[in-house]
PDB file of C-alpha atoms in Angstrom:
ATOM      1  CA  UNK A   1     -17.104 -53.140  -6.001  1.00 53.00           C
ATOM      2  CA  UNK A   2     -14.155 -51.363  -4.558  1.00 55.00           C
ATOM      3  CA  UNK A   3     -14.462 -47.851  -2.619  1.00 54.00           C
ATOM      4  CA  UNK A   4     -11.396 -45.739  -2.105  1.00 54.00           C
ATOM      5  CA  UNK A   5     -11.203 -42.975   0.645  1.00 55.00           C
ATOM      6  CA  UNK A   6      -9.420 -39.970  -0.259  1.00 57.00           C
ATOM      7  CA  UNK A   7      -6.899 -38.745   1.808  1.00 68.00           C
ATOM      8  CA  UNK A   8      -6.278 -34.829   2.692  1.00 73.00           C
ATOM      9  CA  UNK A   9      -2.842 -33.785   2.125  1.00 69.00           C
ATOM     10  CA  UNK A  10      -1.269 -32.714   5.577  1.00 73.00           C
ATOM     11  CA  UNK A  11      -0.385 -29.153   6.139  1.00 68.00           C
ATOM     12  CA  UNK A  12       3.192 -29.705   5.157  1.00 68.00           C
ATOM     13  CA  UNK A  13       2.386 -31.271   1.867  1.00 66.00           C
ATOM     14  CA  UNK A  14      -0.152 -28.037   1.128  1.00 66.00           C
ATOM     15  CA  UNK A  15       2.901 -25.615   2.231  1.00 62.00           C
ATOM     16  CA  UNK A  16       4.937 -27.437  -0.021  1.00 66.00           C
ATOM     17  CA  UNK A  17       2.774 -27.331  -3.022  1.00 67.00           C
ATOM     18  CA  UNK A  18       2.297 -23.439  -2.214  1.00 69.00           C
ATOM     19  CA  UNK A  19       6.110 -22.841  -2.092  1.00 73.00           C
ATOM     20  CA  UNK A  20       6.327 -21.929  -5.744  1.00 76.00           C
ATOM     21  CA  UNK A  21       3.350 -19.613  -5.605  1.00 76.00           C
ATOM     22  CA  UNK A  22       4.591 -17.763  -2.294  1.00 79.00           C
ATOM     23  CA  UNK A  23       8.030 -17.399  -4.142  1.00 85.00           C
ATOM     24  CA  UNK A  24       6.263 -15.621  -7.027  1.00 85.00           C
ATOM     25  CA  UNK A  25       3.964 -13.722  -4.551  1.00 80.00           C
ATOM     26  CA  UNK A  26       7.455 -12.536  -2.892  1.00 83.00           C
ATOM     27  CA  UNK A  27       8.952 -11.534  -6.261  1.00 90.00           C
ATOM     28  CA  UNK A  28       5.927  -9.654  -7.096  1.00 88.00           C
ATOM     29  CA  UNK A  29       5.580  -8.209  -3.856  1.00 85.00           C
ATOM     30  CA  UNK A  30       9.368  -7.346  -3.580  1.00 90.00           C
ATOM     31  CA  UNK A  31       9.074  -5.240  -6.890  1.00 93.00           C
ATOM     32  CA  UNK A  32       5.808  -3.559  -5.236  1.00 91.00           C
ATOM     33  CA  UNK A  33       7.801  -2.893  -2.193  1.00 89.00           C
ATOM     34  CA  UNK A  34      10.621  -1.234  -3.798  1.00 94.00           C
ATOM     35  CA  UNK A  35       7.962   1.055  -5.636  1.00 94.00           C
ATOM     36  CA  UNK A  36       6.299   1.667  -2.810  1.00 90.00           C
ATOM     37  CA  UNK A  37       9.587   2.626  -0.777  1.00 89.00           C
ATOM     38  CA  UNK A  38      10.958   4.806  -3.764  1.00 94.00           C
ATOM     39  CA  UNK A  39       7.589   6.893  -4.021  1.00 94.00           C
ATOM     40  CA  UNK A  40       7.391   7.112   0.086  1.00 90.00           C
ATOM     41  CA  UNK A  41      10.952   8.559   0.163  1.00 89.00           C
ATOM     42  CA  UNK A  42      10.161  10.856  -2.776  1.00 92.00           C
ATOM     43  CA  UNK A  43       7.278  12.230  -0.880  1.00 91.00           C
ATOM     44  CA  UNK A  44       8.514  12.639   2.622  1.00 87.00           C
ATOM     45  CA  UNK A  45      12.150  13.996   1.487  1.00 88.00           C
ATOM     46  CA  UNK A  46      11.598  15.508  -1.878  1.00 87.00           C
ATOM     47  CA  UNK A  47       7.890  16.487  -1.521  1.00 88.00           C
ATOM     48  CA  UNK A  48       7.748  17.127   2.150  1.00 83.00           C
ATOM     49  CA  UNK A  49       4.354  15.603   2.776  1.00 83.00           C
ATOM     50  CA  UNK A  50       3.483  14.161   6.018  1.00 83.00           C
ATOM     51  CA  UNK A  51       4.422  10.460   6.295  1.00 83.00           C
ATOM     52  CA  UNK A  52       0.692   9.202   6.100  1.00 87.00           C
ATOM     53  CA  UNK A  53      -0.189  11.024   2.976  1.00 90.00           C
ATOM     54  CA  UNK A  54       3.292   9.617   1.476  1.00 90.00           C
ATOM     55  CA  UNK A  55       2.249   6.038   2.511  1.00 87.00           C
ATOM     56  CA  UNK A  56      -1.059   6.473   1.084  1.00 89.00           C
ATOM     57  CA  UNK A  57       0.176   7.725  -2.365  1.00 92.00           C
ATOM     58  CA  UNK A  58       3.345   5.286  -2.520  1.00 92.00           C
ATOM     59  CA  UNK A  59       0.946   2.393  -1.530  1.00 89.00           C
ATOM     60  CA  UNK A  60      -1.463   3.172  -4.242  1.00 91.00           C
ATOM     61  CA  UNK A  61       1.260   3.428  -7.014  1.00 94.00           C
ATOM     62  CA  UNK A  62       2.205  -0.161  -5.752  1.00 92.00           C
ATOM     63  CA  UNK A  63      -0.823  -1.414  -5.943  1.00 90.00           C
ATOM     64  CA  UNK A  64      -1.285  -0.634  -9.628  1.00 91.00           C
ATOM     65  CA  UNK A  65       2.120  -2.181 -10.351  1.00 92.00           C
ATOM     66  CA  UNK A  66       1.494  -5.111  -8.250  1.00 89.00           C
ATOM     67  CA  UNK A  67      -1.795  -5.958 -10.038  1.00 88.00           C
ATOM     68  CA  UNK A  68      -0.211  -6.052 -13.455  1.00 88.00           C
ATOM     69  CA  UNK A  69       2.293  -8.778 -11.638  1.00 88.00           C
ATOM     70  CA  UNK A  70      -0.368 -10.772 -10.045  1.00 82.00           C
ATOM     71  CA  UNK A  71      -2.806 -11.093 -12.879  1.00 82.00           C
ATOM     72  CA  UNK A  72      -0.172 -11.472 -15.659  1.00 84.00           C
ATOM     73  CA  UNK A  73       2.614 -13.447 -14.269  1.00 83.00           C
ATOM     74  CA  UNK A  74       1.741 -15.325 -10.891  1.00 77.00           C
ATOM     75  CA  UNK A  75      -1.936 -16.140 -11.352  1.00 76.00           C
ATOM     76  CA  UNK A  76      -1.913 -16.159 -15.105  1.00 76.00           C
ATOM     77  CA  UNK A  77      -3.866 -19.401 -14.988  1.00 74.00           C
ATOM     78  CA  UNK A  78      -6.495 -18.475 -12.558  1.00 71.00           C
ATOM     79  CA  UNK A  79     -10.175 -18.136 -13.289  1.00 65.00           C
ATOM     80  CA  UNK A  80     -10.271 -14.547 -15.282  1.00 64.00           C
ATOM     81  CA  UNK A  81     -14.097 -14.884 -15.829  1.00 67.00           C
ATOM     82  CA  UNK A  82     -15.204 -11.560 -14.387  1.00 72.00           C
ATOM     83  CA  UNK A  83     -12.359  -8.853 -14.567  1.00 75.00           C
ATOM     84  CA  UNK A  84     -14.728  -6.315 -13.148  1.00 79.00           C
ATOM     85  CA  UNK A  85     -15.237  -8.590  -9.687  1.00 82.00           C
ATOM     86  CA  UNK A  86     -11.345  -9.506  -9.706  1.00 81.00           C
ATOM     87  CA  UNK A  87     -10.184  -5.873  -9.835  1.00 83.00           C
ATOM     88  CA  UNK A  88     -12.987  -4.642  -7.622  1.00 88.00           C
ATOM     89  CA  UNK A  89     -11.872  -7.289  -4.919  1.00 87.00           C
ATOM     90  CA  UNK A  90      -7.887  -6.648  -5.386  1.00 86.00           C
ATOM     91  CA  UNK A  91      -8.744  -2.996  -4.811  1.00 89.00           C
ATOM     92  CA  UNK A  92     -10.889  -3.666  -1.747  1.00 92.00           C
ATOM     93  CA  UNK A  93      -8.476  -5.902  -0.096  1.00 91.00           C
ATOM     94  CA  UNK A  94      -5.354  -4.013  -1.332  1.00 89.00           C
ATOM     95  CA  UNK A  95      -7.117  -0.865   0.476  1.00 90.00           C
ATOM     96  CA  UNK A  96      -7.591  -2.821   3.707  1.00 93.00           C
ATOM     97  CA  UNK A  97      -3.860  -3.973   3.606  1.00 91.00           C
ATOM     98  CA  UNK A  98      -3.092  -0.205   3.146  1.00 89.00           C
ATOM     99  CA  UNK A  99      -5.064   0.451   6.196  1.00 93.00           C
ATOM    100  CA  UNK A 100      -3.269  -2.057   8.045  1.00 93.00           C
ATOM    101  CA  UNK A 101       0.063  -0.490   6.947  1.00 89.00           C
ATOM    102  CA  UNK A 102      -1.107   3.114   7.647  1.00 90.00           C
ATOM    103  CA  UNK A 103      -2.559   2.295  10.862  1.00 94.00           C
ATOM    104  CA  UNK A 104       0.843   0.740  12.160  1.00 93.00           C
ATOM    105  CA  UNK A 105       2.548   3.864  10.636  1.00 90.00           C
ATOM    106  CA  UNK A 106       0.066   6.287  12.316  1.00 92.00           C
ATOM    107  CA  UNK A 107       0.496   4.167  15.601  1.00 94.00           C
ATOM    108  CA  UNK A 108       4.079   4.379  15.706  1.00 94.00           C
ATOM    109  CA  UNK A 109       4.169   8.210  14.514  1.00 90.00           C
ATOM    110  CA  UNK A 110       1.201   9.756  16.777  1.00 93.00           C
ATOM    111  CA  UNK A 111       1.306   7.242  19.461  1.00 95.00           C
ATOM    112  CA  UNK A 112       4.778   6.356  20.005  1.00 94.00           C
ATOM    113  CA  UNK A 113       6.328   9.584  18.998  1.00 93.00           C
ATOM    114  CA  UNK A 114       8.414   7.876  16.695  1.00 91.00           C
ATOM    115  CA  UNK A 115       8.472  10.572  13.656  1.00 85.00           C
ATOM    116  CA  UNK A 116      12.352  10.597  12.473  1.00 88.00           C
ATOM    117  CA  UNK A 117      12.415   9.655   8.567  1.00 82.00           C
ATOM    118  CA  UNK A 118      14.243   6.286   9.760  1.00 88.00           C
ATOM    119  CA  UNK A 119      11.833   5.564  12.430  1.00 90.00           C
ATOM    120  CA  UNK A 120       8.847   6.130   9.841  1.00 87.00           C
ATOM    121  CA  UNK A 121      10.378   3.726   7.811  1.00 85.00           C
ATOM    122  CA  UNK A 122      10.994   1.108  10.298  1.00 91.00           C
ATOM    123  CA  UNK A 123       7.228   1.307  11.098  1.00 91.00           C
ATOM    124  CA  UNK A 124       6.404   1.230   7.379  1.00 86.00           C
ATOM    125  CA  UNK A 125       8.431  -1.716   7.259  1.00 90.00           C
ATOM    126  CA  UNK A 126       6.443  -3.471  10.291  1.00 93.00           C
ATOM    127  CA  UNK A 127       3.275  -2.365   8.637  1.00 92.00           C
ATOM    128  CA  UNK A 128       4.105  -3.844   5.176  1.00 87.00           C
ATOM    129  CA  UNK A 129       4.885  -7.259   6.827  1.00 90.00           C
ATOM    130  CA  UNK A 130       1.256  -7.438   8.491  1.00 91.00           C
ATOM    131  CA  UNK A 131      -0.274  -6.052   5.445  1.00 90.00           C
ATOM    132  CA  UNK A 132       1.595  -8.212   3.109  1.00 85.00           C
ATOM    133  CA  UNK A 133       0.280 -11.480   5.154  1.00 88.00           C
ATOM    134  CA  UNK A 134      -3.156 -10.224   4.835  1.00 92.00           C
ATOM    135  CA  UNK A 135      -2.867  -9.249   1.464  1.00 87.00           C
ATOM    136  CA  UNK A 136      -1.412 -13.155   0.327  1.00 84.00           C
ATOM    137  CA  UNK A 137      -4.283 -14.756   1.910  1.00 87.00           C
ATOM    138  CA  UNK A 138      -7.293 -12.585   0.690  1.00 89.00           C
ATOM    139  CA  UNK A 139      -5.726 -12.350  -2.966  1.00 83.00           C
ATOM    140  CA  UNK A 140      -5.040 -16.228  -3.199  1.00 81.00           C
ATOM    141  CA  UNK A 141      -8.693 -17.138  -1.374  1.00 85.00           C
ATOM    142  CA  UNK A 142     -11.107 -14.488  -3.114  1.00 84.00           C
ATOM    143  CA  UNK A 143      -9.427 -12.289  -5.753  1.00 79.00           C
ATOM    144  CA  UNK A 144      -7.697 -14.784  -7.877  1.00 76.00           C
ATOM    145  CA  UNK A 145      -9.608 -17.946  -7.580  1.00 71.00           C
ATOM    146  CA  UNK A 146      -8.620 -21.077  -8.832  1.00 66.00           C
ATOM    147  CA  UNK A 147     -10.321 -22.841 -11.586  1.00 60.00           C
ATOM    148  CA  UNK A 148     -12.244 -25.642 -10.338  1.00 60.00           C
ATOM    149  CA  UNK A 149     -10.327 -28.879 -10.967  1.00 59.00           C
ATOM    150  CA  UNK A 150     -12.626 -31.903 -11.992  1.00 52.00           C
ATOM    151  CA  UNK A 151     -12.363 -34.867  -9.359  1.00 53.00           C
ATOM    152  CA  UNK A 152     -11.550 -37.926 -11.969  1.00 53.00           C
ATOM    153  CA  UNK A 153     -13.034 -39.520 -15.026  1.00 53.00           C
ATOM    154  CA  UNK A 154     -16.615 -39.600 -13.787  1.00 51.00           C
ATOM    155  CA  UNK A 155     -16.654 -35.739 -12.895  1.00 49.00           C
ATOM    156  CA  UNK A 156     -16.017 -35.131 -16.713  1.00 50.00           C
ATOM    157  CA  UNK A 157     -19.066 -36.983 -17.649  1.00 50.00           C
ATOM    158  CA  UNK A 158     -21.290 -34.907 -15.265  1.00 55.00           C
ATOM    159  CA  UNK A 159     -23.556 -32.585 -17.523  1.00 56.00           C
ATOM    160  CA  UNK A 160     -23.405 -30.056 -15.034  1.00 61.00           C
ATOM    161  CA  UNK A 161     -19.803 -29.378 -15.209  1.00 56.00           C
ATOM    162  CA  UNK A 162     -20.148 -29.119 -19.001  1.00 55.00           C
ATOM    163  CA  UNK A 163     -22.862 -26.707 -18.443  1.00 61.00           C
ATOM    164  CA  UNK A 164     -20.530 -24.604 -16.349  1.00 62.00           C
ATOM    165  CA  UNK A 165     -17.803 -24.795 -18.661  1.00 55.00           C
ATOM    166  CA  UNK A 166     -20.245 -23.536 -21.350  1.00 56.00           C
ATOM    167  CA  UNK A 167     -21.492 -20.856 -19.283  1.00 61.00           C
ATOM    168  CA  UNK A 168     -18.120 -19.520 -18.647  1.00 57.00           C
ATOM    169  CA  UNK A 169     -17.036 -19.487 -22.195  1.00 52.00           C
ATOM    170  CA  UNK A 170     -20.168 -17.751 -23.319  1.00 55.00           C
ATOM    171  CA  UNK A 171     -19.581 -15.079 -20.981  1.00 57.00           C
ATOM    172  CA  UNK A 172     -16.150 -14.720 -22.436  1.00 52.00           C
ATOM    173  CA  UNK A 173     -17.143 -14.379 -25.985  1.00 49.00           C
ATOM    174  CA  UNK A 174     -17.616 -10.797 -27.264  1.00 50.00           C
ATOM    175  CA  UNK A 175     -21.044  -9.789 -28.169  1.00 50.00           C
ATOM    176  CA  UNK A 176     -21.227  -7.810 -31.453  1.00 46.00           C
ATOM    177  CA  UNK A 177     -23.797  -5.472 -32.264  1.00 48.00           C
ATOM    178  CA  UNK A 178     -25.306  -5.386 -35.901  1.00 46.00           C
TER     179      UNK A 178
END
């Protein structure tokens, strides 16, 4: 009887494995940043809204566009068994990211006194950077969860795995009323 010990990949190997995901996350995020800054700029210059209100409006529009990119491009292969749960968690973590971003902006404007439009944009960039790291970790960990992978040929024979897969498929089937 032979036994094998599974080795855990090193941190460098895990980061290499995530590099494609991080690039796609960056592309979707960059498009969200463009939307975010365009709406922010229009709000503070064209509509003369206060910076915090402008930030909230801009971030909400960007959250909506980012969800589409994340769900249908980046994480299209991830578990979507419960869209209500996914959307709820996405909105919760996006809202927390927005609070981080708005908190940095508010601190710079109301505590540090940096209130010119360019200083507000710089503070928004700083807040967006911190919020982005938070969003990446939370989206990948809790919102767009990876489908469980089977450990090997013996895992396919386990009845628990088959039962769980059947339950997931049954949950996705449409229920028709007769």
